[in-house]
Short mmCIF file of C-alpha atoms in Angstrom, two decimals:
data_model
loop_
_atom_site.label_atom_id
_atom_site.label_comp_id
_atom_site.label_asym_id
_atom_site.label_seq_id
_atom_site.Cartn_x
_atom_site.Cartn_y
_atom_site.Cartn_z
CA UNK E 1 109.90 92.80 119.26
CA UNK E 2 110.29 94.21 115.77
CA UNK E 3 107.83 95.65 113.27
CA UNK E 4 108.20 95.45 109.49
CA UNK E 5 107.29 98.40 107.30
CA UNK E 6 105.18 96.99 104.47
CA UNK E 7 104.27 100.33 102.91
CA UNK E 8 104.84 104.04 103.41
CA UNK E 9 103.77 106.97 101.31
CA UNK E 10 101.05 109.48 100.50
CA UNK E 11 97.57 108.09 101.14
CA UNK E 12 95.49 111.11 100.29
CA UNK E 13 95.85 114.34 98.33
CA UNK E 14 93.14 116.86 97.65
CA UNK E 15 93.50 120.23 95.98
CA UNK E 16 91.34 122.81 94.31
CA UNK E 17 91.72 124.80 91.12
CA UNK E 18 90.26 128.25 90.56
CA UNK E 19 89.12 127.38 87.04
CA UNK E 20 85.92 126.63 85.14
CA UNK E 21 84.72 123.88 82.85
CA UNK E 22 83.81 125.14 79.39
CA UNK E 23 80.17 125.63 78.31
CA UNK E 24 80.51 122.62 76.01
CA UNK E 25 81.78 120.38 78.83
CA UNK E 26 79.08 121.71 81.13
CA UNK E 27 76.40 120.69 78.63
CA UNK E 28 77.85 117.18 78.26
CA UNK E 29 78.19 116.63 82.01
CA UNK E 30 74.67 117.89 82.72
CA UNK E 31 73.19 115.51 80.16
CA UNK E 32 75.09 112.47 81.43
CA UNK E 33 74.35 113.34 85.08
CA UNK E 34 70.64 113.39 84.24
CA UNK E 35 70.98 109.90 82.73
CA UNK E 36 72.89 108.70 85.80
CA UNK E 37 70.07 109.93 88.04
CA UNK E 38 67.48 108.25 85.85
CA UNK E 39 69.27 104.89 85.80
CA UNK E 40 70.72 105.21 89.34
CA UNK E 41 74.27 104.24 88.45
CA UNK E 42 77.44 105.84 87.14
CA UNK E 43 77.69 106.48 83.41
CA UNK E 44 80.98 106.67 81.53
CA UNK E 45 81.76 109.73 79.44
CA UNK E 46 84.80 109.56 77.10
CA UNK E 47 87.03 112.53 76.29
CA UNK E 48 89.60 111.23 73.82
CA UNK E 49 91.74 108.70 75.70
CA UNK E 50 90.22 109.75 79.04
CA UNK E 51 87.15 108.08 80.53
CA UNK E 52 85.16 109.87 83.25
CA UNK E 53 82.54 108.03 85.29
CA UNK E 54 79.79 110.55 85.98
CA UNK E 55 77.78 109.94 89.14
CA UNK E 56 74.27 111.03 90.10
CA UNK E 57 75.75 112.99 93.01
CA UNK E 58 77.01 116.53 93.00
CA UNK E 59 74.15 118.75 94.14
CA UNK E 60 74.60 121.95 92.18
CA UNK E 61 77.69 120.62 90.43
CA UNK E 62 79.10 117.44 88.88
CA UNK E 63 80.89 114.58 90.67
CA UNK E 64 82.94 112.23 88.52
CA UNK E 65 85.78 109.77 89.03
CA UNK E 66 88.49 107.96 87.07
CA UNK E 67 88.61 104.64 88.95
CA UNK E 68 90.56 103.25 91.90
CA UNK E 69 93.92 104.36 90.47
CA UNK E 70 92.71 107.83 89.56
CA UNK E 71 90.80 110.50 91.43
CA UNK E 72 87.41 111.92 92.25
CA UNK E 73 86.83 115.02 90.14
CA UNK E 74 84.23 117.55 91.29
CA UNK E 75 83.21 120.44 89.04
CA UNK E 76 81.05 123.41 89.89
CA UNK E 77 78.27 124.21 87.47
CA UNK E 78 79.26 127.56 85.88
CA UNK E 79 75.56 128.35 85.46
CA UNK E 80 74.73 127.67 89.13
CA UNK E 81 77.89 128.45 91.07
CA UNK E 82 78.27 128.42 94.83
CA UNK E 83 79.86 131.81 95.58
CA UNK E 84 83.56 131.83 96.54
CA UNK E 85 83.95 128.06 95.96
CA UNK E 86 86.64 126.79 93.57
CA UNK E 87 85.49 125.53 90.19
CA UNK E 88 87.44 122.25 90.29
CA UNK E 89 88.27 119.93 93.20
CA UNK E 90 90.50 116.88 92.74
CA UNK E 91 90.66 114.13 95.40
CA UNK E 92 93.20 111.45 94.50
CA UNK E 93 92.49 107.81 95.34
CA UNK E 94 94.75 106.11 97.89
CA UNK E 95 95.60 103.09 95.73
CA UNK E 96 96.82 105.25 92.86
CA UNK E 97 99.03 107.25 95.22
CA UNK E 98 100.36 104.03 96.79
CA UNK E 99 101.33 102.48 93.47
CA UNK E 100 102.34 105.55 91.48
CA UNK E 101 103.18 108.23 94.01
CA UNK E 102 103.00 111.97 93.43
CA UNK E 103 104.42 111.61 89.93
CA UNK E 104 101.42 109.53 88.91
CA UNK E 105 99.08 112.06 90.51
CA UNK E 106 100.64 114.97 88.61
CA UNK E 107 100.50 113.14 85.28
CA UNK E 108 96.88 112.15 85.87
CA UNK E 109 95.90 115.71 86.78
CA UNK E 110 97.51 117.25 83.70
CA UNK E 111 96.04 114.55 81.45
CA UNK E 112 92.47 115.16 82.64
CA UNK E 113 92.75 118.94 82.56
CA UNK E 114 94.09 118.79 79.01
CA UNK E 115 91.41 116.31 77.90
CA UNK E 116 88.67 118.54 79.30
CA UNK E 117 90.28 121.66 77.82
CA UNK E 118 90.20 123.51 81.16
CA UNK E 119 92.66 126.44 81.11
CA UNK E 120 94.58 127.04 84.34
CA UNK E 121 97.83 128.37 85.80
CA UNK E 122 99.92 126.91 88.63
CA UNK E 123 99.04 129.81 90.96
CA UNK E 124 95.35 128.77 90.78
CA UNK E 125 96.04 125.47 92.58
CA UNK E 126 95.66 125.14 96.38
CA UNK E 127 96.27 121.99 98.43
CA UNK E 128 93.46 121.46 100.95
CA UNK E 129 94.41 118.07 102.44
CA UNK E 130 97.36 115.67 102.54
CA UNK E 131 97.46 112.22 104.19
CA UNK E 132 100.63 110.20 104.78
CA UNK E 133 100.48 106.57 105.90
CA UNK E 134 102.81 103.86 107.17
CA UNK E 135 101.68 100.21 107.33
CA UNK E 136 103.44 98.13 109.96
CA UNK E 137 103.36 94.34 110.33
CA UNK E 138 103.24 94.10 114.13
CA UNK E 139 100.96 91.33 115.50
CA UNK E 140 102.12 92.06 119.04
CA UNK E 141 101.04 95.72 118.97
CA UNK E 142 97.82 97.24 120.26
CA UNK E 143 97.04 100.98 120.39
CA UNK E 144 97.25 102.34 123.91
CA UNK E 145 95.66 105.68 124.60
CA UNK E 146 97.85 106.44 127.62
CA UNK E 147 101.01 106.03 125.52
CA UNK E 148 100.00 108.79 123.09
CA UNK E 149 101.62 112.18 123.73
CA UNK E 150 99.33 114.94 122.47
CA UNK E 151 98.93 118.67 123.19
CA UNK E 152 96.53 119.59 126.01
CA UNK E 153 92.92 119.69 124.86
CA UNK E 154 93.47 117.30 121.93
CA UNK E 155 90.49 115.00 121.43
CA UNK E 156 91.55 111.34 121.56
CA UNK E 157 89.14 108.53 120.63
CA UNK E 158 89.51 104.76 120.80
CA UNK E 159 87.39 102.54 118.58
CA UNK E 160 86.80 98.85 117.96
CA UNK E 161 86.25 98.35 114.25
CA UNK E 162 86.53 99.69 110.68
CA UNK E 163 83.45 101.86 111.23
CA UNK E 164 85.24 103.67 114.08
CA UNK E 165 82.71 102.84 116.78
CA UNK E 166 83.79 104.44 120.04
CA UNK E 167 84.81 101.87 122.63
CA UNK E 168 82.02 101.21 125.12
CA UNK E 169 82.37 97.60 126.24
CA UNK E 170 84.83 96.56 128.94
CA UNK E 171 87.40 94.08 127.72
CA UNK E 172 86.87 94.78 124.02
CA UNK E 173 90.07 94.71 121.98
CA UNK E 174 91.02 98.20 120.84
CA UNK E 175 91.54 98.24 117.09
CA UNK E 176 92.15 101.92 116.54
CA UNK E 177 92.99 105.29 117.98
CA UNK E 178 92.38 108.80 116.66
CA UNK E 179 93.86 112.02 118.00
CA UNK E 180 93.07 115.50 116.76
CA UNK E 181 90.60 116.80 114.21
CA UNK E 182 90.59 115.89 110.53
CA UNK E 183 89.83 119.54 109.66
CA UNK E 184 93.14 120.54 111.22
CA UNK E 185 95.61 117.80 112.07
CA UNK E 186 94.82 114.21 112.97
CA UNK E 187 96.75 111.05 113.77
CA UNK E 188 94.91 107.78 113.17
CA UNK E 189 96.22 104.36 114.19
CA UNK E 190 94.00 101.48 113.14
CA UNK E 191 93.73 97.83 112.15
CA UNK E 192 94.39 97.93 108.40
CA UNK E 193 94.28 94.14 108.08
CA UNK E 194 90.72 94.11 109.41
CA UNK E 195 89.66 96.85 106.99
CA UNK E 196 91.23 95.03 104.04
CA UNK E 197 89.39 91.83 104.93
CA UNK E 198 85.99 93.40 105.63
CA UNK E 199 85.98 95.75 102.65
CA UNK E 200 87.79 93.43 100.20
CA UNK E 201 90.58 95.94 99.51
CA UNK E 202 92.81 93.31 97.92
CA UNK E 203 95.07 95.91 96.34
CA UNK E 204 96.65 96.59 99.71
CA UNK E 205 97.40 92.90 100.28
CA UNK E 206 99.16 92.87 96.89
CA UNK E 207 101.27 95.89 97.93
CA UNK E 208 102.22 94.27 101.24
CA UNK E 209 103.09 90.95 99.64
CA UNK E 210 105.21 92.68 96.99
CA UNK E 211 107.28 94.18 99.81
CA UNK E 212 107.47 90.78 101.51
CA UNK E 213 108.61 89.15 98.26
CA UNK E 214 111.34 91.78 97.80
CA UNK E 215 112.66 90.72 101.21
CA UNK E 216 112.54 87.02 100.34
CA UNK E 217 109.58 86.40 102.67
CA UNK E 218 106.38 84.41 102.31
CA UNK E 219 103.13 86.24 101.49
CA UNK E 220 100.80 87.14 104.34
CA UNK E 221 97.95 84.82 105.24
CA UNK E 222 95.27 87.18 106.50
CA UNK E 223 93.37 84.26 108.01
CA UNK E 224 96.12 84.03 110.63
CA UNK E 225 95.98 87.25 112.66
CA UNK E 226 99.00 86.32 114.77
CA UNK E 227 101.26 86.45 111.71
CA UNK E 228 99.48 89.02 109.54
CA UNK E 229 98.28 91.83 111.80
CA UNK E 230 99.02 95.10 109.99
CA UNK E 231 98.58 98.44 111.73
CA UNK E 232 98.27 101.69 109.84
CA UNK E 233 99.70 104.94 111.22
CA UNK E 234 98.12 107.77 109.25
CA UNK E 235 98.78 111.48 109.57
CA UNK E 236 96.04 113.68 108.10
CA UNK E 237 96.87 117.34 107.46
#
């Protein structure tokens, strides 16, 4: 039995920057965040060609994002800093990494930092998390805990759905397996087809079908599990 690789690449990238937003930017973000809280939805804030969506979240700082192909940008409030925490945290979205790779992520980062006029140097950047994923078309496969080789003491969890509910019922089909701790190193194997269907993540279906088309194959019909079951193997560091 063979499996087809439909996608492989970085699925997550988060890093911090020891830098501060300017007083002017702080004032703008604080005002828009207050409006977002009042109206209970994100509010867009333009900076030249860049458009930030400012959320009502953020606690003592500001949480913004640049859409599904961009990143979540979190800024500390210079007037209410959490001691020893970095001023800027950037968490890139999976779909942007899948379609544009690290080159897209670098261009996006530099574009936003320039638009916000945040001064920084390369030595102020620190990577805090990296995820790498491989999507396999393998309808015959099912995760098997006993087949996983892991160091002694590694926590291994089976689950039965996108919400990672730990398996309790006898006879329930296993749809995922996690080993390790996300704060250190973790391997996750799970039913990506099921997640795409339940959470309407159609971008992933487009990526898979583009790979199928490049091989002269028909697009996947997610309604037919026996021909469209995609498993994701994801390493989180």
